[in-house]
PDB file of C-alpha atoms in Angstrom:
ATOM      1  CA  MET A   1     -29.089   9.435 -18.775  1.00 44.00           C
ATOM      2  CA  LYS A   2     -26.330   9.781 -21.507  1.00 44.00           C
ATOM      3  CA  THR A   3     -25.291  13.079 -19.435  1.00 39.00           C
ATOM      4  CA  LEU A   4     -24.942  10.946 -16.435  1.00 34.00           C
ATOM      5  CA  LEU A   5     -22.962   8.358 -18.013  1.00 31.00           C
ATOM      6  CA  SER A   6     -20.686  10.596 -20.038  1.00 33.00           C
ATOM      7  CA  LEU A   7     -19.978  12.887 -16.547  1.00 31.00           C
ATOM      8  CA  SER A   8     -19.099   9.336 -15.013  1.00 33.00           C
ATOM      9  CA  ILE A   9     -16.853   8.651 -17.621  1.00 32.00           C
ATOM     10  CA  LEU A  10     -15.265  11.628 -17.652  1.00 30.00           C
ATOM     11  CA  ALA A  11     -14.821  11.454 -13.992  1.00 34.00           C
ATOM     12  CA  ILE A  12     -12.923   8.360 -14.164  1.00 32.00           C
ATOM     13  CA  LEU A  13     -10.762   9.496 -16.782  1.00 32.00           C
ATOM     14  CA  LEU A  14     -10.049  13.036 -14.664  1.00 35.00           C
ATOM     15  CA  SER A  15      -8.998  11.012 -11.472  1.00 37.00           C
ATOM     16  CA  ALA A  16      -6.890   8.687 -13.374  1.00 37.00           C
ATOM     17  CA  ARG A  17      -4.791  11.719 -14.613  1.00 40.00           C
ATOM     18  CA  ILE A  18      -4.539  13.460 -11.441  1.00 43.00           C
ATOM     19  CA  ALA A  19      -2.662  10.711  -9.528  1.00 42.00           C
ATOM     20  CA  PRO A  20       0.665  10.108 -11.313  1.00 46.00           C
ATOM     21  CA  LYS A  21       2.891   7.025 -11.381  1.00 45.00           C
ATOM     22  CA  PRO A  22       5.571   7.003  -8.847  1.00 49.00           C
ATOM     23  CA  PRO A  23       8.973   7.293 -10.113  1.00 52.00           C
ATOM     24  CA  ASN A  24      10.588   3.868 -11.315  1.00 63.00           C
ATOM     25  CA  ARG A  25      14.269   4.912 -10.960  1.00 79.00           C
ATOM     26  CA  VAL A  26      15.431   8.500  -9.683  1.00 92.00           C
ATOM     27  CA  CYS A  27      19.430   8.822  -9.603  1.00 91.00           C
ATOM     28  CA  LEU A  28      21.087  11.098  -7.065  1.00 94.00           C
ATOM     29  CA  HIS A  29      24.255  12.923  -8.915  1.00 95.00           C
ATOM     30  CA  PRO A  30      27.548  13.626  -6.751  1.00 96.00           C
ATOM     31  CA  GLU A  31      26.874  17.095  -6.314  1.00 97.00           C
ATOM     32  CA  GLU A  32      23.225  16.679  -5.110  1.00 97.00           C
ATOM     33  CA  LYS A  33      24.453  14.326  -2.859  1.00 96.00           C
ATOM     34  CA  LYS A  34      27.083  16.939  -1.338  1.00 97.00           C
ATOM     35  CA  LEU A  35      24.438  19.213  -1.316  1.00 98.00           C
ATOM     36  CA  TYR A  36      22.158  16.953   1.037  1.00 98.00           C
ATOM     37  CA  ASP A  37      25.206  16.180   3.090  1.00 98.00           C
ATOM     38  CA  LEU A  38      25.645  19.666   3.748  1.00 98.00           C
ATOM     39  CA  ILE A  39      22.371  20.588   4.486  1.00 98.00           C
ATOM     40  CA  MET A  40      22.131  17.526   6.980  1.00 98.00           C
ATOM     41  CA  GLU A  41      25.880  18.878   8.913  1.00 98.00           C
ATOM     42  CA  TYR A  42      24.475  22.346   8.913  1.00 98.00           C
ATOM     43  CA  ARG A  43      21.052  20.990  10.474  1.00 98.00           C
ATOM     44  CA  LYS A  44      23.299  18.597  12.975  1.00 98.00           C
ATOM     45  CA  GLU A  45      25.242  22.176  14.152  1.00 98.00           C
ATOM     46  CA  LYS A  46      21.987  23.666  14.715  1.00 97.00           C
ATOM     47  CA  LYS A  47      21.030  20.094  17.069  1.00 97.00           C
ATOM     48  CA  LEU A  48      18.413  18.945  14.764  1.00 97.00           C
ATOM     49  CA  GLU A  49      17.278  15.706  12.662  1.00 97.00           C
ATOM     50  CA  SER A  50      18.778  14.357   9.778  1.00 97.00           C
ATOM     51  CA  ILE A  51      15.885  14.331   6.749  1.00 98.00           C
ATOM     52  CA  ALA A  52      15.528  11.407   4.714  1.00 97.00           C
ATOM     53  CA  LEU A  53      16.209  11.763   1.259  1.00 96.00           C
ATOM     54  CA  SER A  54      12.934  11.022  -0.764  1.00 97.00           C
ATOM     55  CA  ALA A  55      13.311  10.047  -4.611  1.00 96.00           C
ATOM     56  CA  LYS A  56       9.510  11.474  -5.437  1.00 97.00           C
ATOM     57  CA  LEU A  57      11.030  14.644  -3.802  1.00 97.00           C
ATOM     58  CA  THR A  58      14.199  14.225  -5.604  1.00 97.00           C
ATOM     59  CA  LEU A  59      12.479  13.876  -8.686  1.00 97.00           C
ATOM     60  CA  VAL A  60      10.549  17.012  -8.638  1.00 97.00           C
ATOM     61  CA  ALA A  61      13.947  18.686  -7.499  1.00 97.00           C
ATOM     62  CA  GLN A  62      15.834  17.389 -10.506  1.00 97.00           C
ATOM     63  CA  THR A  63      12.774  18.203 -12.868  1.00 96.00           C
ATOM     64  CA  HIS A  64      12.541  21.777 -11.889  1.00 95.00           C
ATOM     65  CA  ALA A  65      15.751  22.426 -11.815  1.00 95.00           C
ATOM     66  CA  LYS A  66      16.113  21.349 -15.322  1.00 96.00           C
ATOM     67  CA  ASP A  67      12.988  23.543 -16.243  1.00 94.00           C
ATOM     68  CA  LEU A  68      13.952  26.521 -14.915  1.00 92.00           C
ATOM     69  CA  SER A  69      17.526  26.303 -17.141  1.00 92.00           C
ATOM     70  CA  GLU A  70      15.885  24.920 -20.219  1.00 92.00           C
ATOM     71  CA  ASN A  71      12.502  26.398 -20.464  1.00 87.00           C
ATOM     72  CA  PHE A  72      11.425  29.126 -18.331  1.00 74.00           C
ATOM     73  CA  LYS A  73      13.523  32.378 -17.642  1.00 67.00           C
ATOM     74  CA  PRO A  74      12.067  33.877 -14.268  1.00 56.00           C
ATOM     75  CA  PHE A  75      13.674  37.037 -14.365  1.00 55.00           C
ATOM     76  CA  ASN A  76      11.127  39.080 -16.396  1.00 61.00           C
ATOM     77  CA  GLY A  77      10.600  41.272 -13.375  1.00 68.00           C
ATOM     78  CA  LYS A  78       7.138  39.513 -12.405  1.00 82.00           C
ATOM     79  CA  CYS A  79       7.796  35.251 -11.937  1.00 84.00           C
ATOM     80  CA  ASN A  80      10.268  33.747  -9.089  1.00 85.00           C
ATOM     81  CA  LEU A  81      12.542  31.070  -9.194  1.00 87.00           C
ATOM     82  CA  HIS A  82       9.573  29.071  -7.771  1.00 87.00           C
ATOM     83  CA  SER A  83       7.912  29.365 -11.197  1.00 89.00           C
ATOM     84  CA  TRP A  84       7.361  26.363 -13.387  1.00 90.00           C
ATOM     85  CA  SER A  85       7.080  26.643 -17.393  1.00 89.00           C
ATOM     86  CA  LYS A  86       4.497  25.487 -20.051  1.00 88.00           C
ATOM     87  CA  LYS A  87       6.637  22.999 -21.527  1.00 89.00           C
ATOM     88  CA  GLY A  88       6.155  19.776 -19.177  1.00 88.00           C
ATOM     89  CA  LYS A  89       3.924  17.654 -17.849  1.00 89.00           C
ATOM     90  CA  TRP A  90       2.675  19.799 -15.182  1.00 89.00           C
ATOM     91  CA  GLU A  91       0.474  22.942 -14.871  1.00 90.00           C
ATOM     92  CA  ALA A  92       2.608  26.115 -15.577  1.00 90.00           C
ATOM     93  CA  CYS A  93       2.857  28.183 -13.072  1.00 89.00           C
ATOM     94  CA  CYS A  94       4.129  32.169 -11.865  1.00 87.00           C
ATOM     95  CA  TYR A  95       4.789  32.546  -8.390  1.00 87.00           C
ATOM     96  CA  THR A  96       4.916  36.154  -7.568  1.00 83.00           C
ATOM     97  CA  ASP A  97       6.679  37.404  -4.714  1.00 82.00           C
ATOM     98  CA  ASP A  98       3.535  38.537  -2.800  1.00 83.00           C
ATOM     99  CA  HIS A  99       3.036  34.586  -2.731  1.00 82.00           C
ATOM    100  CA  LYS A 100      -0.654  34.794  -4.204  1.00 83.00           C
ATOM    101  CA  LYS A 101       0.393  31.819  -6.031  1.00 80.00           C
ATOM    102  CA  ALA A 102       1.585  29.687  -3.444  1.00 84.00           C
ATOM    103  CA  ALA A 103      -0.213  26.460  -3.969  1.00 83.00           C
ATOM    104  CA  CYS A 104       1.087  26.079  -7.591  1.00 83.00           C
ATOM    105  CA  MET A 105       4.255  25.391  -6.040  1.00 85.00           C
ATOM    106  CA  TRP A 106       3.563  23.869  -3.161  1.00 90.00           C
ATOM    107  CA  SER A 107       1.423  21.171  -5.078  1.00 90.00           C
ATOM    108  CA  LYS A 108       4.230  20.138  -7.341  1.00 93.00           C
ATOM    109  CA  PRO A 109       5.293  16.975  -5.951  1.00 94.00           C
ATOM    110  CA  LYS A 110       1.848  15.330  -5.699  1.00 95.00           C
ATOM    111  CA  GLU A 111       1.305  16.527  -9.303  1.00 94.00           C
ATOM    112  CA  ILE A 112       4.836  15.339 -10.363  1.00 94.00           C
ATOM    113  CA  ALA A 113       5.812  12.507  -8.429  1.00 95.00           C
ATOM    114  CA  GLY A 114       2.763  11.030  -6.611  1.00 95.00           C
ATOM    115  CA  TYR A 115       4.117  12.479  -3.431  1.00 95.00           C
ATOM    116  CA  GLU A 116       0.709  12.671  -1.629  1.00 94.00           C
ATOM    117  CA  SER A 117       1.635  16.379   0.358  1.00 94.00           C
ATOM    118  CA  SER A 118       2.518  19.552  -0.305  1.00 91.00           C
ATOM    119  CA  GLY A 119       6.532  20.668  -0.608  1.00 94.00           C
ATOM    120  CA  TYR A 120       8.189  23.537   0.035  1.00 95.00           C
ATOM    121  CA  GLU A 121      11.089  24.622  -2.219  1.00 95.00           C
ATOM    122  CA  ILE A 122      14.309  26.407  -1.965  1.00 96.00           C
ATOM    123  CA  SER A 123      15.978  27.525  -5.035  1.00 94.00           C
ATOM    124  CA  TYR A 124      18.753  29.222  -6.425  1.00 93.00           C
ATOM    125  CA  TYR A 125      20.515  30.566  -9.541  1.00 92.00           C
ATOM    126  CA  SER A 126      24.450  31.023 -10.812  1.00 94.00           C
ATOM    127  CA  GLY A 127      25.551  32.068 -13.850  1.00 91.00           C
ATOM    128  CA  ALA A 128      28.875  30.041 -13.241  1.00 94.00           C
ATOM    129  CA  GLY A 129      26.873  27.126 -12.883  1.00 95.00           C
ATOM    130  CA  ALA A 130      25.477  26.114  -9.290  1.00 97.00           C
ATOM    131  CA  ASN A 131      26.846  23.855  -6.870  1.00 97.00           C
ATOM    132  CA  ALA A 132      26.581  22.533  -3.063  1.00 98.00           C
ATOM    133  CA  VAL A 133      28.923  24.785  -1.703  1.00 98.00           C
ATOM    134  CA  ASP A 134      27.707  28.363  -3.445  1.00 97.00           C
ATOM    135  CA  GLY A 135      23.934  26.946  -3.139  1.00 97.00           C
ATOM    136  CA  ILE A 136      24.232  26.372   1.019  1.00 98.00           C
ATOM    137  CA  ALA A 137      26.725  29.329   1.607  1.00 97.00           C
ATOM    138  CA  GLY A 138      23.849  32.145   0.076  1.00 96.00           C
ATOM    139  CA  TRP A 139      20.954  30.213   1.610  1.00 97.00           C
ATOM    140  CA  LYS A 140      22.446  30.569   5.286  1.00 98.00           C
ATOM    141  CA  VAL A 141      22.365  34.263   4.613  1.00 97.00           C
ATOM    142  CA  SER A 142      18.678  34.260   3.348  1.00 96.00           C
ATOM    143  CA  THR A 143      16.651  34.671   6.382  1.00 96.00           C
ATOM    144  CA  GLY A 144      13.627  32.960   4.358  1.00 94.00           C
ATOM    145  CA  HIS A 145      15.972  30.335   2.786  1.00 96.00           C
ATOM    146  CA  ASN A 146      17.805  29.610   6.066  1.00 98.00           C
ATOM    147  CA  GLN A 147      14.681  29.361   8.149  1.00 97.00           C
ATOM    148  CA  VAL A 148      13.067  26.325   5.442  1.00 97.00           C
ATOM    149  CA  MET A 149      16.317  24.660   6.011  1.00 98.00           C
ATOM    150  CA  ILE A 150      16.747  24.874   9.913  1.00 98.00           C
ATOM    151  CA  ASN A 151      12.969  24.769  11.014  1.00 97.00           C
ATOM    152  CA  ASP A 152      13.190  28.746  12.174  1.00 97.00           C
ATOM    153  CA  GLY A 153      10.502  31.207  11.786  1.00 96.00           C
ATOM    154  CA  ILE A 154       6.952  30.045  10.239  1.00 95.00           C
ATOM    155  CA  TRP A 155       8.592  26.658   9.893  1.00 96.00           C
ATOM    156  CA  LYS A 156       9.610  26.241  13.518  1.00 96.00           C
ATOM    157  CA  GLN A 157       6.979  23.729  14.313  1.00 96.00           C
ATOM    158  CA  VAL A 158       6.804  22.071  11.134  1.00 96.00           C
ATOM    159  CA  LYS A 159       9.049  18.345  10.952  1.00 97.00           C
ATOM    160  CA  TRP A 160      10.546  17.406   7.701  1.00 98.00           C
ATOM    161  CA  ASN A 161      10.489  14.257   6.951  1.00 98.00           C
ATOM    162  CA  ALA A 162      11.705  14.091   3.514  1.00 98.00           C
ATOM    163  CA  ILE A 163      14.164  16.267   0.997  1.00 98.00           C
ATOM    164  CA  GLY A 164      14.687  15.899  -2.428  1.00 97.00           C
ATOM    165  CA  VAL A 165      18.164  17.480  -4.568  1.00 98.00           C
ATOM    166  CA  GLY A 166      18.202  18.514  -7.980  1.00 97.00           C
ATOM    167  CA  ILE A 167      21.292  20.776  -9.515  1.00 98.00           C
ATOM    168  CA  TYR A 168      21.256  21.275 -13.448  1.00 97.00           C
ATOM    169  CA  LYS A 169      23.928  23.788 -14.970  1.00 96.00           C
ATOM    170  CA  GLU A 170      23.199  27.050 -13.233  1.00 95.00           C
ATOM    171  CA  TYR A 171      19.791  25.941 -10.999  1.00 95.00           C
ATOM    172  CA  GLY A 172      20.071  24.277  -7.605  1.00 97.00           C
ATOM    173  CA  VAL A 173      16.872  23.088  -6.486  1.00 97.00           C
ATOM    174  CA  VAL A 174      15.704  21.549  -2.669  1.00 98.00           C
ATOM    175  CA  TRP A 175      12.100  20.394  -1.795  1.00 97.00           C
ATOM    176  CA  PHE A 176      11.133  19.936   1.502  1.00 98.00           C
ATOM    177  CA  GLY A 177       8.140  17.458   3.037  1.00 97.00           C
ATOM    178  CA  GLU A 178       6.218  16.513   6.315  1.00 97.00           C
ATOM    179  CA  LEU A 179       5.317  13.187   4.607  1.00 97.00           C
ATOM    180  CA  LYS A 180       7.557  10.127   4.830  1.00 97.00           C
ATOM    181  CA  ASP A 181       8.634   8.809   1.789  1.00 94.00           C
ATOM    182  CA  GLU A 182      10.225   5.244   1.850  1.00 88.00           C
ATOM    183  CA  THR A 183      11.290   5.782  -1.916  1.00 87.00           C
ATOM    184  CA  LEU A 184      15.030   6.170  -1.908  1.00 86.00           C
ATOM    185  CA  PRO A 185      16.911   7.605  -4.981  1.00 90.00           C
ATOM    186  CA  GLU A 186      20.170   5.596  -5.991  1.00 87.00           C
ATOM    187  CA  ASN A 187      23.632   6.962  -6.047  1.00 83.00           C
ATOM    188  CA  CYS A 188      25.038   7.817  -9.727  1.00 81.00           C
ATOM    189  CA  ASN A 189      28.414   7.492 -10.434  1.00 71.00           C
TER     190      ASN A 189
END
């Protein structure tokens, strides 16, 4: 009986830990807004719909850009830019080029912001500092990144209903999601 009670209490505690609290306030900085606008202009050129900004996915993007810059050095020959360090309130993740651990990246929106669907990320690094113009220019000439932005290739049948943008120092990160998110980031000045 004690064991059953202990397991019940443990299950309740674990379920409370799994569902993070949605963000109260997420602020979109001018360069991040510029990147969002450039992606939407590019999609419009391709006759595609705009994607609504999401505070939850923006929180994940900003968190990841900062984590990459401050805590994680992915250029170790193994882990790529979709990896996450051990220094946050999330599960660490070494994302390798063979995509064997893709789920560790896809689950970050739920884990970090309570976004109840998978998320898909494009990211870039610039030693000179990340910015909107260089970010989108690089993604346009990278087949995999470009396909995510314009729903091509394996993403052709997917409808993006939410997008989040983060730029921090030398990293630019954009998250795409299929689930609508009514929470909007605020503009920062």
